Short mmCIF file of C-alpha atoms and ligand atoms in Angstrom, two decimals:
data_model
loop_
_atom_site.label_atom_id
_atom_site.label_comp_id
_atom_site.label_asym_id
_atom_site.label_seq_id
_atom_site.Cartn_x
_atom_site.Cartn_y
_atom_site.Cartn_z
CA MET A 183 2.54 -10.59 70.36
CA SER A 184 0.73 -12.55 67.87
CA THR A 185 1.96 -12.45 63.97
CA SER A 186 -0.34 -9.87 62.44
CA PRO A 187 -1.69 -11.12 59.61
CA LEU A 188 -0.86 -7.92 57.23
CA GLU A 189 2.73 -8.66 58.32
CA ASN A 190 3.36 -9.37 54.71
CA LEU A 191 1.14 -6.59 53.05
CA PRO A 192 3.73 -3.92 51.85
CA HIS A 193 5.87 -6.70 50.15
CA GLN A 194 2.65 -7.95 48.74
CA THR A 195 1.38 -4.66 47.10
CA ASN A 196 4.65 -3.93 46.03
CA GLU A 197 4.20 -7.27 44.13
CA ILE A 198 1.25 -6.46 42.85
CA LEU A 199 1.81 -2.75 41.64
CA ALA A 200 4.63 -3.95 39.80
CA THR A 201 2.84 -7.17 37.82
CA ILE A 202 0.11 -4.66 37.04
CA GLN A 203 2.69 -2.28 35.03
CA ALA A 204 4.21 -5.62 33.52
CA PHE A 205 0.28 -6.47 31.50
CA THR A 206 0.22 -5.48 28.03
CA SER A 207 -3.11 -6.79 27.36
CA LEU A 208 -6.31 -5.42 28.44
CA GLU A 209 -7.95 -8.74 28.38
CA GLU A 210 -5.54 -9.76 30.67
CA LEU A 211 -5.48 -6.66 32.90
CA LEU A 212 -9.00 -7.26 33.75
CA GLU A 213 -8.98 -10.72 34.89
CA ALA A 214 -5.99 -9.95 36.95
CA GLU A 215 -7.91 -7.06 38.52
CA ALA A 216 -11.08 -9.80 39.68
CA ALA A 217 -8.60 -12.35 41.05
CA THR A 218 -6.59 -9.65 42.92
CA ILE A 219 -9.54 -7.26 44.71
CA GLY A 220 -12.48 -9.18 43.31
CA LYS A 221 -14.88 -11.36 46.06
CA ARG A 222 -11.86 -14.36 46.30
CA SER A 223 -9.08 -12.32 45.69
CA ILE A 224 -6.66 -11.83 48.13
CA PHE A 225 -8.06 -8.84 49.49
CA SER A 226 -10.97 -10.56 50.76
CA SER A 227 -9.39 -13.50 52.20
CA LEU A 228 -6.85 -10.49 53.95
CA GLN A 229 -9.91 -8.99 55.35
CA ARG A 230 -11.47 -11.91 56.77
CA SER A 231 -8.85 -12.61 58.87
CA LEU A 232 -8.91 -9.00 60.40
CA GLY A 233 -12.17 -10.94 62.60
CA ALA A 234 -10.00 -12.48 64.78
CA LEU A 235 -7.88 -10.06 66.04
CA GLU A 236 -8.95 -7.39 68.76
CA PRO A 237 -10.79 -4.27 67.86
CA ASP A 238 -7.85 -2.00 68.12
CA ALA A 239 -5.37 -3.56 66.19
CA ARG A 240 -8.58 -4.84 63.88
CA ARG A 241 -9.01 -1.12 62.96
CA ASP A 242 -5.37 -0.08 62.37
CA ALA A 243 -5.22 -3.09 60.01
CA GLY A 244 -8.85 -2.43 58.42
CA SER A 245 -7.15 0.92 57.60
CA GLN A 246 -3.82 -0.30 56.54
CA LEU A 247 -5.71 -3.01 54.02
CA GLN A 248 -8.15 -0.43 52.81
CA GLU A 249 -4.47 1.80 51.63
CA ALA A 250 -3.21 -0.97 50.45
CA ARG A 251 -6.40 -1.73 48.24
CA ARG A 252 -7.01 1.83 47.35
CA LEU A 253 -3.51 1.82 45.76
CA VAL A 254 -3.85 -1.07 43.70
CA GLU A 255 -7.46 -0.20 42.08
CA VAL A 256 -6.02 3.08 41.30
CA ALA A 257 -3.05 1.35 39.29
CA PHE A 258 -5.62 -1.27 37.75
CA ALA A 259 -7.82 1.86 36.53
CA SER A 260 -4.82 4.01 35.03
CA ARG A 261 -3.31 0.75 33.58
CA ARG A 262 -6.91 0.15 32.18
CA GLU A 263 -6.80 3.45 30.72
CA GLU A 264 -3.35 3.29 29.29
CA LEU A 265 -3.33 -0.07 27.74
CA ALA A 266 -7.60 1.06 26.25
CA ARG A 267 -5.60 3.55 24.75
CA LEU A 268 -2.68 1.88 23.40
CA ALA A 269 -5.81 -0.06 21.32
CA ARG A 270 -7.53 2.49 20.14
CA ASP A 271 -4.11 3.95 18.55
CA VAL A 272 -3.14 1.04 16.92
CA THR A 273 -6.92 0.75 15.00
CA LEU A 274 -6.41 4.59 14.07
CA ALA A 275 -2.66 3.78 12.44
CA GLU A 276 -4.72 1.39 10.52
CA ASP A 277 -7.43 2.94 9.21
CA ARG A 278 -4.99 5.92 8.06
CA LEU A 279 -4.96 6.66 4.44
CA GLU A 280 -1.90 5.85 2.50
CA LEU A 281 -0.78 8.23 -0.03
CA GLY A 282 -1.23 5.36 -2.20
CA ASP A 283 -4.89 4.91 -1.70
CA VAL A 284 -5.53 8.55 -1.93
CA VAL A 285 -3.67 8.51 -5.75
CA VAL A 286 -5.74 6.07 -6.92
CA SER A 287 -9.19 7.57 -5.54
CA SER A 288 -8.80 11.27 -5.93
CA VAL A 289 -7.84 13.43 -8.88
CA ARG A 290 -4.66 15.17 -8.51
CA TRP A 291 -4.18 18.50 -9.95
CA PRO A 292 -2.62 19.44 -12.27
CA VAL A 293 -3.81 16.22 -14.24
CA ALA A 294 -0.68 14.61 -16.09
CA ALA A 295 -1.46 15.20 -19.02
CA GLY A 296 -0.36 12.96 -22.21
CA HIS A 297 2.22 14.09 -24.68
CA PRO A 298 2.91 13.19 -28.77
CA GLY A 299 3.64 9.76 -29.08
CA LEU A 300 8.01 9.28 -30.14
CA ILE A 301 6.73 8.91 -34.01
CA ALA A 302 4.68 12.23 -34.27
CA THR A 303 7.21 14.21 -32.63
CA THR A 304 9.48 12.57 -35.14
CA GLN A 305 7.72 13.37 -38.18
CA ARG A 306 7.04 17.03 -37.27
CA GLN A 307 10.81 17.32 -37.18
CA LEU A 308 11.47 15.81 -39.95
CA GLU A 309 8.93 18.14 -41.29
CA ASP A 310 10.84 21.69 -39.93
CA VAL A 311 14.20 20.36 -41.55
CA PHE A 312 12.46 19.79 -45.11
CA VAL A 313 10.36 23.39 -44.73
CA ALA A 314 13.82 24.92 -44.00
CA MET A 315 15.04 23.82 -46.68
CA GLY A 316 12.34 25.29 -48.77
CA PHE A 317 9.63 21.98 -49.03
CA ASN A 318 5.62 22.31 -48.35
CA VAL A 319 4.58 19.89 -46.56
CA SER A 320 1.50 17.56 -47.62
CA GLU A 321 -0.34 14.13 -47.28
CA GLY A 322 -1.84 11.76 -49.25
CA PRO A 323 -4.14 8.92 -48.56
CA GLU A 324 -3.79 5.30 -46.83
CA VAL A 325 -5.75 3.28 -48.96
CA GLU A 326 -4.91 3.62 -52.03
CA SER A 327 -5.62 1.80 -55.49
CA ASP A 328 -3.44 -0.72 -57.59
CA TRP A 329 -2.21 2.81 -60.22
CA TYR A 330 -1.24 4.87 -57.42
CA ASN A 331 0.79 2.17 -55.50
CA PHE A 332 2.48 0.99 -58.42
CA GLU A 333 1.44 0.98 -61.92
CA ALA A 334 2.28 5.15 -62.51
CA LEU A 335 5.27 4.39 -60.09
CA ASN A 336 6.39 1.91 -63.54
CA ILE A 337 5.34 -1.01 -61.21
CA PRO A 338 3.35 -3.61 -64.01
CA PRO A 339 1.20 -6.00 -62.68
CA ALA A 340 3.28 -8.67 -63.06
CA HIS A 341 6.67 -6.76 -62.47
CA PRO A 342 8.42 -8.93 -60.18
CA ALA A 343 9.53 -4.88 -58.33
CA ARG A 344 6.04 -5.87 -56.95
CA GLY A 345 8.07 -8.70 -54.69
CA LEU A 346 9.61 -5.52 -52.47
CA TRP A 347 6.05 -4.07 -51.38
CA ASP A 348 4.12 -7.26 -51.44
CA THR A 349 0.49 -6.63 -49.72
CA PHE A 350 -2.89 -7.88 -50.09
CA TYR A 351 -4.73 -7.17 -52.97
CA VAL A 352 -8.41 -7.27 -53.56
CA GLU A 353 -8.18 -8.34 -56.76
CA LEU A 354 -4.55 -8.73 -58.56
CA GLY A 355 -4.34 -6.97 -61.61
CA ASP A 356 -6.99 -4.91 -61.71
CA PRO A 357 -5.86 -1.23 -61.77
CA GLU A 358 -8.92 -0.09 -59.95
CA THR A 359 -8.39 -2.97 -56.67
CA VAL A 360 -8.02 -0.97 -53.45
CA VAL A 361 -4.94 -1.34 -51.45
CA LEU A 362 -3.14 0.27 -48.28
CA ARG A 363 -0.20 1.76 -49.28
CA THR A 364 2.82 -0.39 -49.12
CA HIS A 365 4.93 2.59 -49.64
CA THR A 366 4.77 6.81 -49.58
CA SER A 367 6.11 6.85 -53.24
CA PRO A 368 1.79 7.06 -54.38
CA THR A 369 1.79 10.24 -53.10
CA GLN A 370 4.09 11.78 -55.84
CA ILE A 371 1.80 10.90 -58.12
CA HIS A 372 -0.98 12.74 -56.35
CA GLN A 373 1.37 15.78 -56.22
CA MET A 374 2.42 15.66 -60.13
CA GLU A 375 -1.23 15.32 -61.64
CA GLU A 376 -2.45 18.39 -59.21
CA ALA A 377 0.42 20.65 -60.45
CA VAL A 378 -0.60 19.59 -64.37
CA ARG A 379 -4.03 19.95 -63.54
CA THR A 380 -3.24 24.05 -61.78
CA ASN A 381 -0.13 24.57 -63.62
CA SER A 382 1.23 25.41 -60.67
CA LEU A 383 5.23 23.35 -61.13
CA PRO A 384 8.21 23.25 -60.15
CA ILE A 385 7.43 20.97 -57.23
CA HIS A 386 9.41 20.96 -53.27
CA ALA A 387 7.25 19.18 -51.46
CA VAL A 388 7.60 16.28 -48.30
CA MET A 389 5.28 14.11 -47.34
CA PRO A 390 4.50 12.19 -44.69
CA GLY A 391 2.51 8.97 -43.76
CA ARG A 392 1.39 5.73 -42.50
CA CYS A 393 2.62 2.72 -44.55
CA PHE A 394 1.57 -1.18 -44.46
CA ARG A 395 3.19 -4.20 -45.97
CA ARG A 396 2.02 -7.90 -45.45
CA ASP A 397 6.20 -8.38 -42.84
CA THR A 398 6.40 -10.23 -39.91
CA PRO A 399 7.34 -7.38 -37.01
CA ASP A 400 11.10 -7.73 -36.24
CA ALA A 401 13.35 -5.49 -34.47
CA ARG A 402 14.13 -3.43 -37.69
CA HIS A 403 10.68 -3.88 -39.57
CA LEU A 404 6.89 -3.09 -38.53
CA ALA A 405 3.81 -4.50 -40.46
CA THR A 406 2.38 -0.46 -39.95
CA PHE A 407 5.17 1.95 -39.79
CA HIS A 408 5.65 5.53 -41.69
CA GLN A 409 7.78 6.90 -44.28
CA ILE A 410 8.56 10.44 -45.40
CA GLU A 411 8.81 11.30 -49.61
CA GLY A 412 10.29 13.32 -51.27
CA LEU A 413 9.65 15.07 -54.72
CA VAL A 414 10.95 17.82 -56.51
CA VAL A 415 10.10 18.84 -60.22
CA ASP A 416 11.97 21.72 -61.56
CA ARG A 417 13.76 22.05 -64.13
CA GLY A 418 17.43 21.37 -64.73
CA LEU A 419 18.18 19.58 -61.72
CA SER A 420 20.59 16.54 -61.65
CA PHE A 421 21.76 13.50 -59.35
CA ALA A 422 23.76 16.55 -57.13
CA ASP A 423 20.84 18.11 -56.52
CA LEU A 424 19.36 14.92 -54.80
CA ALA A 425 23.20 14.23 -53.25
CA GLY A 426 23.14 17.30 -51.74
CA VAL A 427 19.50 17.03 -50.10
CA ILE A 428 20.53 14.06 -48.37
CA GLU A 429 23.37 15.16 -47.07
CA THR A 430 21.72 18.54 -46.05
CA PHE A 431 18.90 16.67 -44.09
CA THR A 432 20.84 13.61 -42.89
CA ARG A 433 23.27 16.93 -40.52
CA ALA A 434 20.76 18.79 -40.10
CA TYR A 435 18.97 15.82 -38.21
CA PHE A 436 20.74 13.46 -36.91
CA GLY A 437 23.97 15.88 -36.28
CA ALA A 438 27.32 17.40 -38.11
CA ASP A 439 29.37 13.65 -37.37
CA ILE A 440 26.38 11.66 -39.26
CA SER A 441 26.73 12.28 -43.07
CA SER A 442 25.10 9.98 -45.48
CA ARG A 443 26.17 8.15 -48.54
CA LEU A 444 24.51 6.94 -52.04
CA ARG A 445 24.95 2.91 -53.30
CA PRO A 446 23.93 1.70 -56.64
CA GLY A 447 19.98 0.85 -56.06
CA PHE A 448 17.17 -0.39 -58.40
CA PHE A 449 13.10 1.18 -58.12
CA PRO A 450 11.09 0.98 -61.09
CA PHE A 451 9.75 5.06 -60.85
CA THR A 452 13.83 6.43 -60.30
CA GLU A 453 16.48 6.12 -63.04
CA PRO A 454 19.59 5.81 -61.55
CA SER A 455 18.27 4.70 -58.04
CA ALA A 456 20.30 4.67 -55.16
CA GLU A 457 19.89 3.60 -51.02
CA PHE A 458 20.29 6.10 -49.05
CA GLU A 459 22.46 5.46 -45.81
CA ILE A 460 23.68 7.10 -43.17
CA THR A 461 26.87 6.66 -40.99
CA CYS A 462 25.94 4.02 -38.20
CA THR A 463 24.79 6.79 -35.16
CA ILE A 464 25.33 3.82 -32.44
CA CYS A 465 29.16 3.10 -33.30
CA ARG A 466 29.45 6.38 -35.29
CA GLY A 467 30.73 4.40 -38.42
CA GLU A 468 33.30 1.98 -36.15
CA GLY A 469 31.18 -1.27 -37.24
CA CYS A 470 28.99 -2.78 -34.64
CA ARG A 471 26.07 -4.92 -34.88
CA THR A 472 23.54 -2.95 -35.77
CA CYS A 473 25.26 -1.84 -38.80
CA SER A 474 26.58 -5.62 -39.27
CA GLN A 475 30.32 -4.21 -39.26
CA THR A 476 29.73 -1.51 -42.37
CA GLY A 477 29.46 1.64 -40.05
CA TRP A 478 26.50 2.58 -42.20
CA ILE A 479 22.35 2.10 -41.83
CA GLU A 480 20.19 2.23 -44.71
CA LEU A 481 17.37 4.43 -44.39
CA GLY A 482 15.81 4.69 -47.52
CA GLY A 483 15.69 5.04 -50.84
CA CYS A 484 16.06 7.05 -53.96
CA GLY A 485 16.93 8.98 -57.58
CA MET A 486 16.55 10.86 -60.44
CA LEU A 487 12.41 10.31 -61.55
CA ASP A 488 11.85 7.76 -64.45
CA PRO A 489 10.23 9.55 -67.92
CA ALA A 490 8.30 6.68 -67.65
CA VAL A 491 6.83 7.91 -64.12
CA PHE A 492 6.44 11.37 -66.41
CA GLU A 493 4.49 10.13 -69.14
CA ALA A 494 2.27 8.68 -66.66
CA VAL A 495 1.04 12.06 -65.33
CA GLY A 496 1.92 13.62 -68.05
CA ILE A 497 5.31 16.20 -67.43
CA ASP A 498 7.45 16.57 -70.28
CA SER A 499 10.11 15.21 -69.57
CA ASP A 500 12.16 16.96 -72.27
CA GLU A 501 11.20 20.46 -70.53
CA TRP A 502 11.19 19.08 -66.33
CA SER A 503 13.42 16.67 -64.16
CA GLY A 504 12.64 15.83 -61.17
CA PHE A 505 14.43 13.82 -57.89
CA ALA A 506 12.27 11.47 -55.41
CA PHE A 507 13.97 10.54 -51.77
CA GLY A 508 11.43 8.15 -49.52
CA PHE A 509 12.62 6.95 -45.97
CA GLY A 510 11.22 5.38 -42.51
CA ILE A 511 10.64 8.03 -39.86
CA ASP A 512 10.84 4.81 -37.62
CA ARG A 513 13.38 3.67 -38.95
CA CYS A 514 14.82 7.56 -38.07
CA ALA A 515 13.58 7.47 -34.58
CA GLN A 516 15.38 4.37 -33.96
CA MET A 517 18.80 5.74 -34.68
CA ARG A 518 18.77 8.77 -32.98
CA HIS A 519 17.46 7.69 -29.84
CA HIS A 520 19.03 3.65 -30.00
CA ILE A 521 16.04 1.95 -30.12
CA ALA A 522 17.18 -2.20 -30.09
CA ASP A 523 13.73 -3.33 -30.55
CA MET A 524 11.52 -1.49 -33.62
CA ARG A 525 8.30 -3.21 -31.74
CA ALA A 526 8.33 -1.52 -28.57
CA LEU A 527 6.90 2.02 -30.22
CA THR A 528 3.35 0.10 -30.95
CA GLU A 529 3.49 -1.93 -27.72
CA ASN A 530 2.03 1.03 -25.52
CA ASP A 531 4.54 0.81 -22.68
CA VAL A 532 4.06 3.55 -20.56
CA ARG A 533 8.31 3.61 -18.95
CA PHE A 534 9.02 3.60 -22.81
CA LEU A 535 6.83 6.01 -24.22
CA ARG A 536 7.47 8.64 -21.20
CA GLN A 537 11.17 9.20 -21.89
CA PHE A 538 10.41 11.03 -25.15
CA SER A 539 7.78 13.41 -23.32
N1 DAH B 1190 8.80 3.66 -51.82
C1 DAH B 1190 10.01 3.34 -51.89
C2 DAH B 1190 9.90 2.19 -50.90
O1 DAH B 1190 9.33 1.94 -49.88
C3 DAH B 1190 11.12 3.83 -51.18
C4 DAH B 1190 11.84 4.51 -52.41
C5 DAH B 1190 12.51 4.73 -52.51
C6 DAH B 1190 11.68 6.49 -52.39
C7 DAH B 1190 13.04 5.61 -53.99
C8 DAH B 1190 11.58 7.09 -53.65
C9 DAH B 1190 12.38 6.91 -54.34
O2 DAH B 1190 10.89 8.45 -53.01
O3 DAH B 1190 13.01 7.47 -55.17
O4 DAH B 1190 11.01 1.32 -50.41
#
C-alpha cells in the first residue's frame, strides 16, 4: 500500500489552526490566509498531488482535504473578524472625549461665581466692627489737592514730615496741585468741613479707601494699598477714649488674646500722637522674625486732633475735642491670615485668592 499524500494532513491542519489563533495583526493574517489557501498554497499543491491516486482513493482523499480546508477557512474568517473588531475598539477609545476635553469646551452648571477679594472682605469686616461701636462709614476722593492731603493736616510745603508720604506732584508747593492721596487722613478734613457746613457735629466716622505712594513694593508694603481712617469729634474727649476705641477694636477683630499698645510717635495733625501696635499674630507675643523679636506689630498711627487742624476747618478747639486713627487694611488682612508676602495680594494667582472665598 502506497503512502497517502494526506498522511500528515491532520497534524498540518492542527498546526495551521493554532497559528491562525496566534495572529494579532490583521495584515499579517490576510497574508497568511493567501499563502495557506490561495493558488500556490499548501492546499493547492496537496490537491494537485491527489491526481496520481486511484479513483476511489482520490475521492476519499478529496473529501478529507475539503474538510480540512473548510476548517481552516472558517478559522481564518473568524480570526479576521476578531482582529477587525479589536482595531475598531482601539480607534473608538482614542476618539473618546475625556472629562478634561468637556470641561474646556462646554459650560458646566452651576457656573462657578467669583467672590469678593480678601481686601474687600477685610474692609467689610473692619467696617462691621466700627459700626457695632457706633461709627458711621463714609468715603473720600482718591485724588486730592495738596491742601487736603497735606496742608490742612498741618503739613506745610517744606515740612520734613512730607518725606513720610512722598508722592508724585504735579506742581510742588501749589495748594491746588493734584496728588493721588498718600493716606486716608484727608477724609478727616472733608468730614469736618461737611459737619461745619451742615452744622452736624459731633462726628463718629470711619473712612476706608485706597491710597498710593511711590514706595517700592516689598513683603510688607505695596505702592497701592488701603487704609481705614477713624475720626471722632465731640466734647470732652481724652486720650483714654482713643485708647479704649483702639483696644476694643483690636480684640473684636483679631481675637481676645491679641491686644493693643500705643507708643509715643509723631504726626503733624495730632498732638499727642502715637503709633498703634498689636500683639504679633504670628508668635502671639513670644517674639519671632516677623515682629523682629519684639512681640508687637505696628498697624497704624493715632492721636488727639491738633488745634491747627481744627483751625484749618473752622472748628472751635475750646469747645470741641477730637481724636483720629488710621491703619492699613492690607496689613490687617496680612496679620489675620498670616500672609508672609503682601505682594501675593496683587498677583491675581487664583490658587492664593481661592483660599479666601
Ligand atoms: N495717615 C497716617 C499714615 O498714613 C496714619 C495716621 C496717623 C492716621 C495718625 C491718623 C492719625 O488719623 O491720627 O501714616
